[in-house]
mmCIF file of C-alpha atoms in Angstrom:
data_model
loop_
_atom_site.group_PDB
_atom_site.id
_atom_site.type_symbol
_atom_site.label_atom_id
_atom_site.label_comp_id
_atom_site.label_asym_id
_atom_site.label_seq_id
_atom_site.Cartn_x
_atom_site.Cartn_y
_atom_site.Cartn_z
ATOM 1 C CA MET A 177 74.723 89.466 91.905
ATOM 2 C CA ILE A 178 77.417 92.055 91.871
ATOM 3 C CA ARG A 179 76.504 95.283 89.864
ATOM 4 C CA VAL A 180 79.472 96.841 88.041
ATOM 5 C CA SER A 181 79.811 100.117 86.230
ATOM 6 C CA ILE A 182 82.762 101.012 84.048
ATOM 7 C CA PHE A 183 84.082 104.436 83.327
ATOM 8 C CA ASP A 184 86.840 104.316 80.760
ATOM 9 C CA ASP A 185 87.395 106.286 77.380
ATOM 10 C CA ASN A 186 88.844 103.107 75.860
ATOM 11 C CA ASP A 187 85.814 101.818 73.954
ATOM 12 C CA SER A 188 87.202 98.462 73.179
ATOM 13 C CA LEU A 189 88.387 97.679 76.801
ATOM 14 C CA ARG A 190 85.031 99.013 78.041
ATOM 15 C CA GLU A 191 82.922 96.665 75.844
ATOM 16 C CA THR A 192 85.278 93.667 76.292
ATOM 17 C CA LEU A 193 85.044 93.888 80.117
ATOM 18 C CA ALA A 194 81.344 94.207 79.975
ATOM 19 C CA LEU A 195 80.998 91.035 77.742
ATOM 20 C CA ILE A 196 83.237 89.225 80.100
ATOM 21 C CA PHE A 197 81.422 90.389 83.321
ATOM 22 C CA ASP A 198 77.951 89.714 81.813
ATOM 23 C CA ALA A 199 79.228 86.026 81.122
ATOM 24 C CA THR A 200 80.230 85.589 84.728
ATOM 25 C CA ASP A 201 77.650 84.029 87.007
ATOM 26 C CA ASP A 202 77.895 86.703 89.772
ATOM 27 C CA LEU A 203 78.597 89.812 87.892
ATOM 28 C CA ILE A 204 76.221 92.155 85.748
ATOM 29 C CA THR A 205 77.259 95.318 84.044
ATOM 30 C CA THR A 206 74.996 98.211 84.844
ATOM 31 C CA GLY A 207 76.505 101.022 83.116
ATOM 32 C CA LEU A 208 79.318 101.863 80.507
ATOM 33 C CA TYR A 209 80.597 105.356 80.289
ATOM 34 C CA ALA A 210 83.396 106.973 78.151
ATOM 35 C CA ASN A 211 83.807 109.883 80.644
ATOM 36 C CA ALA A 212 82.892 110.824 84.233
ATOM 37 C CA LEU A 213 81.075 114.156 83.515
ATOM 38 C CA ASP A 214 77.808 112.888 84.905
ATOM 39 C CA VAL A 215 79.340 110.412 87.271
ATOM 40 C CA VAL A 216 77.096 111.233 90.325
ATOM 41 C CA GLN A 217 73.920 111.057 88.185
ATOM 42 C CA ALA A 218 75.112 107.780 86.622
ATOM 43 C CA VAL A 219 75.706 106.219 90.160
ATOM 44 C CA GLN A 220 72.438 107.329 91.510
ATOM 45 C CA ARG A 221 70.749 105.917 88.357
ATOM 46 C CA ASP A 222 72.619 102.609 88.066
ATOM 47 C CA SER A 223 73.261 101.860 91.763
ATOM 48 C CA PRO A 224 76.387 99.959 91.043
ATOM 49 C CA ASP A 225 78.081 97.944 93.826
ATOM 50 C CA VAL A 226 81.539 98.301 92.312
ATOM 51 C CA ILE A 227 82.780 100.915 89.794
ATOM 52 C CA LEU A 228 85.902 100.456 87.627
ATOM 53 C CA MET A 229 87.351 103.851 87.045
ATOM 54 C CA ASP A 230 90.003 105.024 84.566
ATOM 55 C CA ILE A 231 92.115 108.006 85.614
ATOM 56 C CA ASP A 232 92.843 109.866 82.363
ATOM 57 C CA MET A 233 89.438 110.704 80.700
ATOM 58 C CA PRO A 234 88.237 113.755 78.863
ATOM 59 C CA GLY A 235 86.462 116.481 80.958
ATOM 60 C CA ARG A 236 87.090 115.032 84.421
ATOM 61 C CA THR A 237 89.781 112.742 85.728
ATOM 62 C CA GLY A 238 88.839 109.476 87.367
ATOM 63 C CA ILE A 239 90.352 110.776 90.673
ATOM 64 C CA GLU A 240 88.308 113.902 90.622
ATOM 65 C CA ALA A 241 85.212 111.690 89.964
ATOM 66 C CA VAL A 242 85.996 109.522 92.948
ATOM 67 C CA GLN A 243 86.182 112.535 95.169
ATOM 68 C CA LEU A 244 82.937 113.777 93.736
ATOM 69 C CA ILE A 245 81.085 110.499 94.532
ATOM 70 C CA ARG A 246 82.288 110.513 98.031
ATOM 71 C CA GLU A 247 81.451 114.330 98.661
ATOM 72 C CA GLN A 248 77.984 114.286 97.037
ATOM 73 C CA LEU A 249 76.723 110.894 97.934
ATOM 74 C CA THR A 250 77.866 110.323 101.507
ATOM 75 C CA THR A 251 74.964 112.040 103.096
ATOM 76 C CA SER A 252 72.441 111.341 100.285
ATOM 77 C CA GLY A 253 71.158 107.970 101.455
ATOM 78 C CA VAL A 254 72.601 106.247 98.330
ATOM 79 C CA ALA A 255 74.902 103.376 99.136
ATOM 80 C CA LEU A 256 78.547 104.351 98.238
ATOM 81 C CA PRO A 257 79.982 101.924 95.543
ATOM 82 C CA LYS A 258 83.390 100.336 95.992
ATOM 83 C CA ILE A 259 85.644 102.117 93.472
ATOM 84 C CA LEU A 260 88.618 100.235 91.785
ATOM 85 C CA MET A 261 90.930 102.325 89.739
ATOM 86 C CA LEU A 262 91.867 100.709 86.512
ATOM 87 C CA THR A 263 94.574 102.597 84.806
ATOM 88 C CA VAL A 264 97.976 102.653 83.052
ATOM 89 C CA PHE A 265 99.479 105.025 85.536
ATOM 90 C CA ASP A 266 101.648 103.418 88.287
ATOM 91 C CA ASP A 267 103.309 106.609 89.881
ATOM 92 C CA VAL A 268 103.018 106.953 93.725
ATOM 93 C CA GLU A 269 101.374 110.424 93.533
ATOM 94 C CA ARG A 270 98.440 109.158 91.459
ATOM 95 C CA ILE A 271 98.140 106.089 93.695
ATOM 96 C CA PHE A 272 97.967 108.206 96.821
ATOM 97 C CA ALA A 273 95.721 110.715 95.240
ATOM 98 C CA ALA A 274 93.204 107.887 94.294
ATOM 99 C CA ILE A 275 93.091 106.270 97.589
ATOM 100 C CA SER A 276 92.858 109.641 99.434
ATOM 101 C CA ALA A 277 89.976 110.430 97.171
ATOM 102 C CA GLY A 278 88.098 107.115 98.340
ATOM 103 C CA ALA A 279 89.260 104.363 95.860
ATOM 104 C CA VAL A 280 89.394 100.933 97.715
ATOM 105 C CA GLY A 281 91.675 99.413 95.071
ATOM 106 C CA TYR A 282 94.218 100.255 92.195
ATOM 107 C CA LEU A 283 94.693 97.957 89.288
ATOM 108 C CA LEU A 284 96.859 98.431 86.234
ATOM 109 C CA LYS A 285 95.118 97.803 82.774
ATOM 110 C CA LYS A 286 97.496 95.003 82.105
ATOM 111 C CA THR A 287 95.845 93.024 84.735
ATOM 112 C CA PRO A 288 94.122 89.821 83.279
ATOM 113 C CA ALA A 289 90.296 89.811 83.189
ATOM 114 C CA ASP A 290 90.176 86.991 85.685
ATOM 115 C CA LYS A 291 92.131 89.016 88.198
ATOM 116 C CA ILE A 292 89.907 92.020 87.745
ATOM 117 C CA ILE A 293 87.006 89.697 88.548
ATOM 118 C CA ASP A 294 88.748 88.400 91.583
ATOM 119 C CA SER A 295 89.486 91.970 92.638
ATOM 120 C CA ILE A 296 85.795 92.934 92.278
ATOM 121 C CA ARG A 297 84.796 90.084 94.588
ATOM 122 C CA GLU A 298 87.687 90.989 97.044
ATOM 123 C CA VAL A 299 86.464 94.507 97.462
ATOM 124 C CA MET A 300 82.951 93.401 97.764
ATOM 125 C CA ASN A 301 84.069 91.266 100.679
ATOM 126 C CA GLY A 302 85.705 94.399 102.564
ATOM 127 C CA GLY A 303 89.225 93.921 100.970
ATOM 128 C CA ALA A 304 91.437 96.379 99.184
ATOM 129 C CA ALA A 305 92.672 95.046 95.795
ATOM 130 C CA MET A 306 95.844 96.127 94.203
ATOM 131 C CA THR A 307 98.132 94.936 91.384
ATOM 132 C CA PRO A 308 101.187 93.529 93.199
ATOM 133 C CA SER A 309 103.615 96.014 91.830
ATOM 134 C CA ILE A 310 101.315 98.842 93.020
ATOM 135 C CA ALA A 311 101.060 97.426 96.392
ATOM 136 C CA LEU A 312 104.859 97.173 96.635
ATOM 137 C CA LYS A 313 105.093 100.901 95.787
ATOM 138 C CA VAL A 314 102.570 101.755 98.496
ATOM 139 C CA LEU A 315 104.600 99.765 101.109
ATOM 140 C CA GLU A 316 107.830 101.337 99.982
ATOM 141 C CA SER A 317 106.355 104.733 100.286
ATOM 142 C CA PHE A 318 105.819 104.265 103.951
ATOM 143 C CA ARG A 319 109.375 103.002 104.735
ATOM 144 C CA PRO A 320 111.309 105.552 106.702
ATOM 145 C CA GLN A 321 114.164 107.292 104.557
ATOM 146 C CA PRO A 322 117.139 107.577 106.866
ATOM 147 C CA LYS A 323 118.712 110.884 107.097
ATOM 148 C CA SER A 324 116.244 112.350 104.655
ATOM 149 C CA PRO A 325 115.467 115.968 105.651
ATOM 150 C CA ALA A 326 111.756 116.719 106.095
ATOM 151 C CA ILE A 327 110.261 118.543 103.160
ATOM 152 C CA THR A 328 108.841 121.874 104.106
ATOM 153 C CA TYR A 329 106.501 124.215 102.293
ATOM 154 C CA PRO A 330 105.852 127.942 103.063
ATOM 155 C CA LEU A 331 102.385 127.467 104.519
ATOM 156 C CA THR A 332 101.011 129.814 107.011
ATOM 157 C CA ASP A 333 99.510 128.520 110.271
ATOM 158 C CA LYS A 334 95.974 128.900 109.009
ATOM 159 C CA GLU A 335 96.852 127.131 105.645
ATOM 160 C CA ASN A 336 98.381 124.198 107.495
ATOM 161 C CA GLU A 337 95.239 123.966 109.527
ATOM 162 C CA VAL A 338 93.075 123.930 106.292
ATOM 163 C CA LEU A 339 95.317 121.389 104.802
ATOM 164 C CA TYR A 340 95.131 119.292 107.892
ATOM 165 C CA ARG A 341 91.335 119.273 107.486
ATOM 166 C CA LEU A 342 91.621 118.378 103.979
ATOM 167 C CA VAL A 343 93.572 115.362 105.019
ATOM 168 C CA GLU A 344 90.930 114.421 107.542
ATOM 169 C CA GLY A 345 88.286 114.432 104.696
ATOM 170 C CA ASP A 346 86.392 117.482 105.949
ATOM 171 C CA SER A 347 84.187 119.352 103.455
ATOM 172 C CA TYR A 348 84.658 123.053 102.875
ATOM 173 C CA LYS A 349 81.804 123.705 105.119
ATOM 174 C CA LEU A 350 83.280 121.738 107.974
ATOM 175 C CA ILE A 351 86.791 123.358 107.383
ATOM 176 C CA ALA A 352 85.019 126.751 107.890
ATOM 177 C CA PHE A 353 83.355 125.689 111.036
ATOM 178 C CA HIS A 354 86.482 124.126 112.587
ATOM 179 C CA CYS A 355 88.780 126.958 111.585
ATOM 180 C CA GLY A 356 86.375 129.738 112.511
ATOM 181 C CA ILE A 357 86.388 131.353 109.008
ATOM 182 C CA SER A 358 84.027 131.904 106.079
ATOM 183 C CA MET A 359 83.637 129.594 103.105
ATOM 184 C CA GLY A 360 85.285 132.377 100.846
ATOM 185 C CA THR A 361 88.174 132.371 103.193
ATOM 186 C CA VAL A 362 88.449 128.643 103.063
ATOM 187 C CA ARG A 363 88.676 128.755 99.134
ATOM 188 C CA THR A 364 91.209 131.470 99.255
ATOM 189 C CA HIS A 365 93.359 129.492 101.615
ATOM 190 C CA ILE A 366 93.034 126.360 99.399
ATOM 191 C CA VAL A 367 94.040 128.323 96.340
ATOM 192 C CA ASN A 368 97.145 129.312 98.134
ATOM 193 C CA ILE A 369 97.836 125.792 99.284
ATOM 194 C CA TYR A 370 97.371 124.484 95.695
ATOM 195 C CA GLU A 371 99.984 127.032 94.555
ATOM 196 C CA LYS A 372 102.488 126.488 97.200
ATOM 197 C CA LEU A 373 102.378 122.644 96.935
ATOM 198 C CA HIS A 374 102.376 122.755 93.256
ATOM 199 C CA VAL A 375 99.189 120.845 92.867
ATOM 200 C CA ASN A 376 95.867 121.299 91.123
ATOM 201 C CA SER A 377 93.115 119.651 93.012
ATOM 202 C CA LYS A 378 92.185 118.654 96.587
ATOM 203 C CA SER A 379 93.118 114.925 96.189
ATOM 204 C CA GLU A 380 96.525 115.874 94.876
ATOM 205 C CA ALA A 381 97.137 118.331 97.873
ATOM 206 C CA VAL A 382 96.153 115.485 100.269
ATOM 207 C CA ALA A 383 98.429 112.963 98.533
ATOM 208 C CA LYS A 384 101.277 115.313 98.772
ATOM 209 C CA ALA A 385 100.609 115.966 102.471
ATOM 210 C CA LEU A 386 100.604 112.332 103.117
ATOM 211 C CA LYS A 387 103.517 111.442 100.881
ATOM 212 C CA THR A 388 105.806 114.109 102.355
ATOM 213 C CA GLY A 389 104.692 113.671 105.899
ATOM 214 C CA LEU A 390 103.680 117.062 106.505
ATOM 215 C CA PHE A 391 101.605 116.074 109.490
ATOM 216 C CA ARG A 392 103.798 113.198 110.681
ATOM 217 C CA SER A 393 104.342 113.274 114.410
#
């Protein structure tokens, strides 16, 4: 039986999906939430195998929630759930931010319920589920752009090093260790990186670094 939790501020969608899942032989709904403010505690309490995560929710975005789950539960002994984004947003920046944060799939809300169920089973079997139009955008983003000049940002050498560590998925503590600086200095560099890249979160910074090829060899 696949245990599924749903985080979405659309009450009707949340309840409808729960009814459909609970009527499916191999699925059971373990938690329904209108926001992700207490997402870590909810995951620890419900032990879902798969999470359906909206992006635009009050208090904390779904992308921030995915990042928080990965950061706080990776070393806690709690099995990390597979996280499927379920959203209306189809822009490349959010797609990359979600994947960089730790999501294993990205579905649009127009996806039929039977396809959502298939996607849940797919990620449980080790796959990466995406709405076809989203998968196409991901592929297109990796295609080389001929004669396109590299995008550069005025980052210092140390800021580049810190950003590289963010892309690698390091925690602030690990970044401080690898870069030989204090946690406070790490935070200062990250604030400067956000300002220079015109982003507001770690996942957005990582997404922009990947999208613009800042570390492309």
